[in-house]
Amino acid sequence: MARDLIDACCPPLLSAALSQADADALAATFKALGDPVRLQLLSLIAAAPGGTACSCDLEEPVGKSQPTVSHHLAVLADAGLITKVKLGRWVNCTVVPERLAELRSALVT
Amino acid sequence: MARDLIDACCPPLLSAALSQADADALAATFKALGDPVRLQLLSLIAAAPGGTACSCDLEEPVGKSQPTVSHHLAVLADAGLITKVKLGRWVNCTVVPERLAELRSALVT
């Protein structure tokens, strides 16, 4: 992703006072990361070959039921941190590196 | 801060499955950032001269009362994102760039 696009998507948090709208959008994404089960799911997906994992392989490692995992994956997808492709009763989840790059750029001092 | 210390403090989120303990610690920090008022406070402090601001200068820009601002500053301090020095009824708050660098390193894909 071009640097210009990253800057446009995600205003740096720390170089000037954030507007209310920017603060709302950025806080929603950090809130999605503010849960240990979601962080574990994201790390499992990112560490899988090609950064893609089937939801069927995520329940056992995090010790949660299919509905609970499905809920947390939906929160990660709503925050733009993963994409989901439905495959029968499961979903294939892929990390979105550009979204993580945006968050990193927002945390630059 | 030395790169070794950053890596030791904050295991990369996305290169291997996170342990439960690492996920708990990291999620607590992201949760502290998952609130628009706290993000605005952090950006105001970081944008102030020397990365330090008096809490007396933070209430009006975020439109919140002194007790509310005080609560949010305590959450940011507990997460290691700012340090606080009490000055009478106010506190001087300073951003901790090393903590933000740790979070950035955790988000590297």
Coordinates of C-alpha atoms in Angstrom, one line a residue:
Chain A
M1 CA 0.0 0.0 0.0
A2 CA 1.3 3.4 -0.9
R3 CA 2.5 5.6 2.0
D4 CA 0.1 8.4 0.8
L5 CA -2.9 6.1 1.2
I6 CA -1.8 4.9 4.6
D7 CA -1.5 8.6 5.8
A8 CA -4.9 9.4 4.2
C9 CA -6.7 6.4 5.9
C10 CA -5.3 6.9 9.3
P11 CA -4.3 10.3 10.6
P12 CA -1.4 10.1 13.0
L13 CA -2.7 10.0 16.5
L14 CA 0.2 11.8 18.1
S15 CA 1.2 14.8 15.9
A16 CA -1.9 16.9 16.4
A17 CA -5.1 16.9 18.3
L18 CA -7.5 14.3 16.9
S19 CA -10.9 15.3 15.6
Q20 CA -13.9 13.7 17.1
A21 CA -14.6 11.7 14.0
D22 CA -11.1 10.4 13.7
A23 CA -11.0 9.5 17.4
D24 CA -14.3 7.6 17.0
A25 CA -13.0 5.6 14.0
L26 CA -9.6 4.8 15.5
A27 CA -11.0 3.9 18.9
A28 CA -13.4 1.4 17.3
T29 CA -10.5 -0.4 15.7
F30 CA -8.4 -0.4 18.9
K31 CA -11.4 -1.7 20.8
A32 CA -11.6 -4.6 18.4
L33 CA -8.0 -5.4 19.4
G34 CA -8.8 -4.9 23.1
D35 CA -9.9 -8.5 23.7
P36 CA -7.5 -11.4 24.4
V37 CA -9.5 -14.0 22.4
R38 CA -9.6 -11.7 19.4
L39 CA -5.8 -11.1 19.6
Q40 CA -5.2 -14.8 19.8
L41 CA -7.5 -15.4 16.8
L42 CA -5.7 -12.7 14.8
S43 CA -2.3 -14.1 15.7
L44 CA -3.4 -17.6 14.7
I45 CA -4.7 -16.4 11.3
A46 CA -1.6 -14.3 10.7
A47 CA 0.7 -17.2 11.6
A48 CA -1.1 -19.7 9.3
P49 CA 0.3 -20.4 5.8
G50 CA -0.4 -17.4 3.6
G51 CA -2.0 -15.5 6.5
T52 CA -5.2 -17.4 5.9
A53 CA -6.9 -19.9 8.2
C54 CA -10.2 -21.8 8.3
S55 CA -12.4 -21.1 11.3
C56 CA -12.6 -24.8 11.9
D57 CA -8.9 -24.7 12.9
L58 CA -9.4 -21.8 15.4
E59 CA -11.9 -23.1 17.9
E60 CA -9.6 -25.6 19.7
P61 CA -6.5 -23.4 20.1
V62 CA -8.6 -20.6 21.7
G63 CA -10.8 -23.0 23.7
K64 CA -14.0 -21.4 22.6
S65 CA -17.2 -22.6 20.9
Q66 CA -18.0 -22.1 17.3
P67 CA -20.6 -19.3 18.0
T68 CA -18.1 -17.4 20.2
V69 CA -15.3 -17.7 17.6
S70 CA -17.8 -16.6 14.9
H71 CA -18.7 -13.5 17.0
H72 CA -15.1 -12.5 17.5
L73 CA -14.2 -13.1 13.8
A74 CA -17.2 -10.8 12.9
V75 CA -15.8 -8.0 15.1
L76 CA -12.3 -8.4 13.6
A77 CA -13.9 -8.3 10.1
D78 CA -16.0 -5.2 10.9
A79 CA -12.8 -3.4 12.0
G80 CA -11.2 -4.3 8.7
L81 CA -8.5 -6.4 10.3
I82 CA -9.5 -9.6 8.5
T83 CA -11.5 -10.6 5.4
K84 CA -13.9 -13.6 5.5
V85 CA -15.0 -16.0 2.7
K86 CA -17.8 -18.4 3.6
L87 CA -17.2 -22.1 2.9
G88 CA -20.2 -24.1 4.0
R89 CA -20.5 -23.8 7.8
W90 CA -17.0 -22.5 8.1
V91 CA -15.2 -19.3 6.9
N92 CA -11.8 -18.8 5.6
C93 CA -10.2 -15.8 7.3
T94 CA -7.3 -13.7 5.9
V95 CA -5.4 -11.0 7.7
V96 CA -5.4 -7.5 6.1
P97 CA -1.8 -6.2 6.5
E98 CA -2.7 -2.8 5.2
R99 CA -5.1 -2.2 8.1
L100 CA -2.3 -3.1 10.6
A101 CA 0.1 -0.8 8.7
E102 CA -2.5 2.0 9.2
L103 CA -2.7 1.4 12.9
R104 CA 1.1 1.4 13.2
S105 CA 1.3 4.7 11.4
A106 CA -1.3 6.2 13.8
L107 CA 1.0 5.3 16.7
V108 CA 4.1 7.0 15.3
T109 CA 5.3 9.7 17.7
Chain B
M1 CA 14.9 2.1 23.5
A2 CA 17.0 -0.8 22.2
R3 CA 15.3 -3.1 19.7
D4 CA 16.0 -6.1 22.0
L5 CA 14.1 -4.5 24.8
I6 CA 11.1 -3.7 22.6
D7 CA 11.0 -7.3 21.4
A8 CA 11.2 -8.5 25.0
C9 CA 8.5 -6.3 26.2
C10 CA 6.0 -6.9 23.5
P11 CA 6.0 -10.2 21.5
P12 CA 5.0 -9.7 17.9
L13 CA 1.3 -10.3 17.6
L14 CA 1.4 -11.7 14.1
S15 CA 4.4 -14.0 13.7
A16 CA 3.2 -16.8 16.0
A17 CA 0.2 -17.8 18.0
L18 CA 0.0 -15.6 21.2
S19 CA 0.1 -17.2 24.6
Q20 CA -2.8 -16.5 26.9
A21 CA -0.7 -14.3 29.2
D22 CA 0.7 -12.2 26.3
A23 CA -2.8 -11.9 24.8
D24 CA -4.2 -10.6 28.1
A25 CA -1.5 -8.0 28.6
L26 CA -1.6 -6.7 25.0
A27 CA -5.4 -6.7 24.9
A28 CA -5.5 -4.5 28.1
T29 CA -3.3 -1.9 26.4
F30 CA -5.3 -1.9 23.2
K31 CA -8.5 -1.6 25.3
A32 CA -7.1 1.5 26.9
L33 CA -6.8 3.0 23.4
G34 CA -10.2 1.8 22.5
D35 CA -12.0 4.9 23.7
P36 CA -12.3 8.2 21.6
V37 CA -11.9 10.5 24.7
R38 CA -8.7 8.7 25.7
L39 CA -7.3 8.9 22.1
Q40 CA -8.1 12.6 22.1
L41 CA -6.4 13.1 25.4
L42 CA -3.3 11.1 24.3
S43 CA -3.1 13.1 21.0
L44 CA -3.4 16.4 22.9
I45 CA -0.6 15.4 25.3
A46 CA 1.6 14.2 22.5
A47 CA 1.1 17.3 20.5
A48 CA 1.8 19.6 23.5
P49 CA 5.4 21.1 23.7
G50 CA 7.8 18.5 24.9
G51 CA 5.0 15.8 24.8
T52 CA 3.8 17.1 28.2
A53 CA 0.5 18.8 29.1
C54 CA -1.2 19.9 32.3
S55 CA -4.6 18.2 32.9
C56 CA -6.0 21.8 33.4
D57 CA -5.5 22.3 29.6
L58 CA -7.2 19.0 28.6
E59 CA -10.8 19.4 29.9
E60 CA -12.0 22.1 27.6
P61 CA -10.7 20.5 24.3
V62 CA -12.4 17.2 25.0
G63 CA -15.5 18.8 26.6
K64 CA -15.4 16.6 29.7
S65 CA -15.5 17.3 33.4
Q66 CA -12.3 17.2 35.6
P67 CA -13.3 13.8 37.2
T68 CA -14.0 12.2 33.8
V69 CA -10.7 13.5 32.4
S70 CA -8.9 12.3 35.6
H71 CA -10.4 8.8 35.2
H72 CA -9.3 8.5 31.5
L73 CA -5.8 9.8 32.4
A74 CA -5.6 7.1 35.1
V75 CA -6.5 4.4 32.5
L76 CA -3.8 5.7 30.1
A77 CA -1.3 5.7 32.9
D78 CA -2.2 2.2 34.1
A79 CA -1.5 1.0 30.5
G80 CA 1.9 2.7 30.6
L81 CA 1.0 5.1 27.8
I82 CA 1.6 8.2 29.8
T83 CA 3.3 9.2 33.1
K84 CA 1.7 11.5 35.6
V85 CA 3.2 14.0 38.1
K86 CA 0.8 15.6 40.6
L87 CA 0.9 19.4 40.8
G88 CA -1.7 20.5 43.4
R89 CA -5.2 19.6 42.1
W90 CA -3.8 19.1 38.6
V91 CA -1.4 16.6 37.0
N92 CA 1.3 17.0 34.4
C93 CA 1.0 14.2 31.9
T94 CA 3.8 13.0 29.5
V95 CA 3.5 10.5 26.7
V96 CA 5.7 7.4 26.9
P97 CA 7.1 6.9 23.3
E98 CA 8.7 3.6 24.2
R99 CA 5.3 2.1 25.0
L100 CA 3.9 3.2 21.7
A101 CA 6.9 1.7 19.9
E102 CA 6.2 -1.6 21.7
L103 CA 2.6 -1.5 20.3
R104 CA 3.8 -0.7 16.8
S105 CA 6.3 -3.6 17.0
A106 CA 3.4 -6.0 18.1
L107 CA 1.5 -5.0 14.9
V108 CA 4.3 -5.9 12.5
T109 CA 3.2 -8.5 10.0

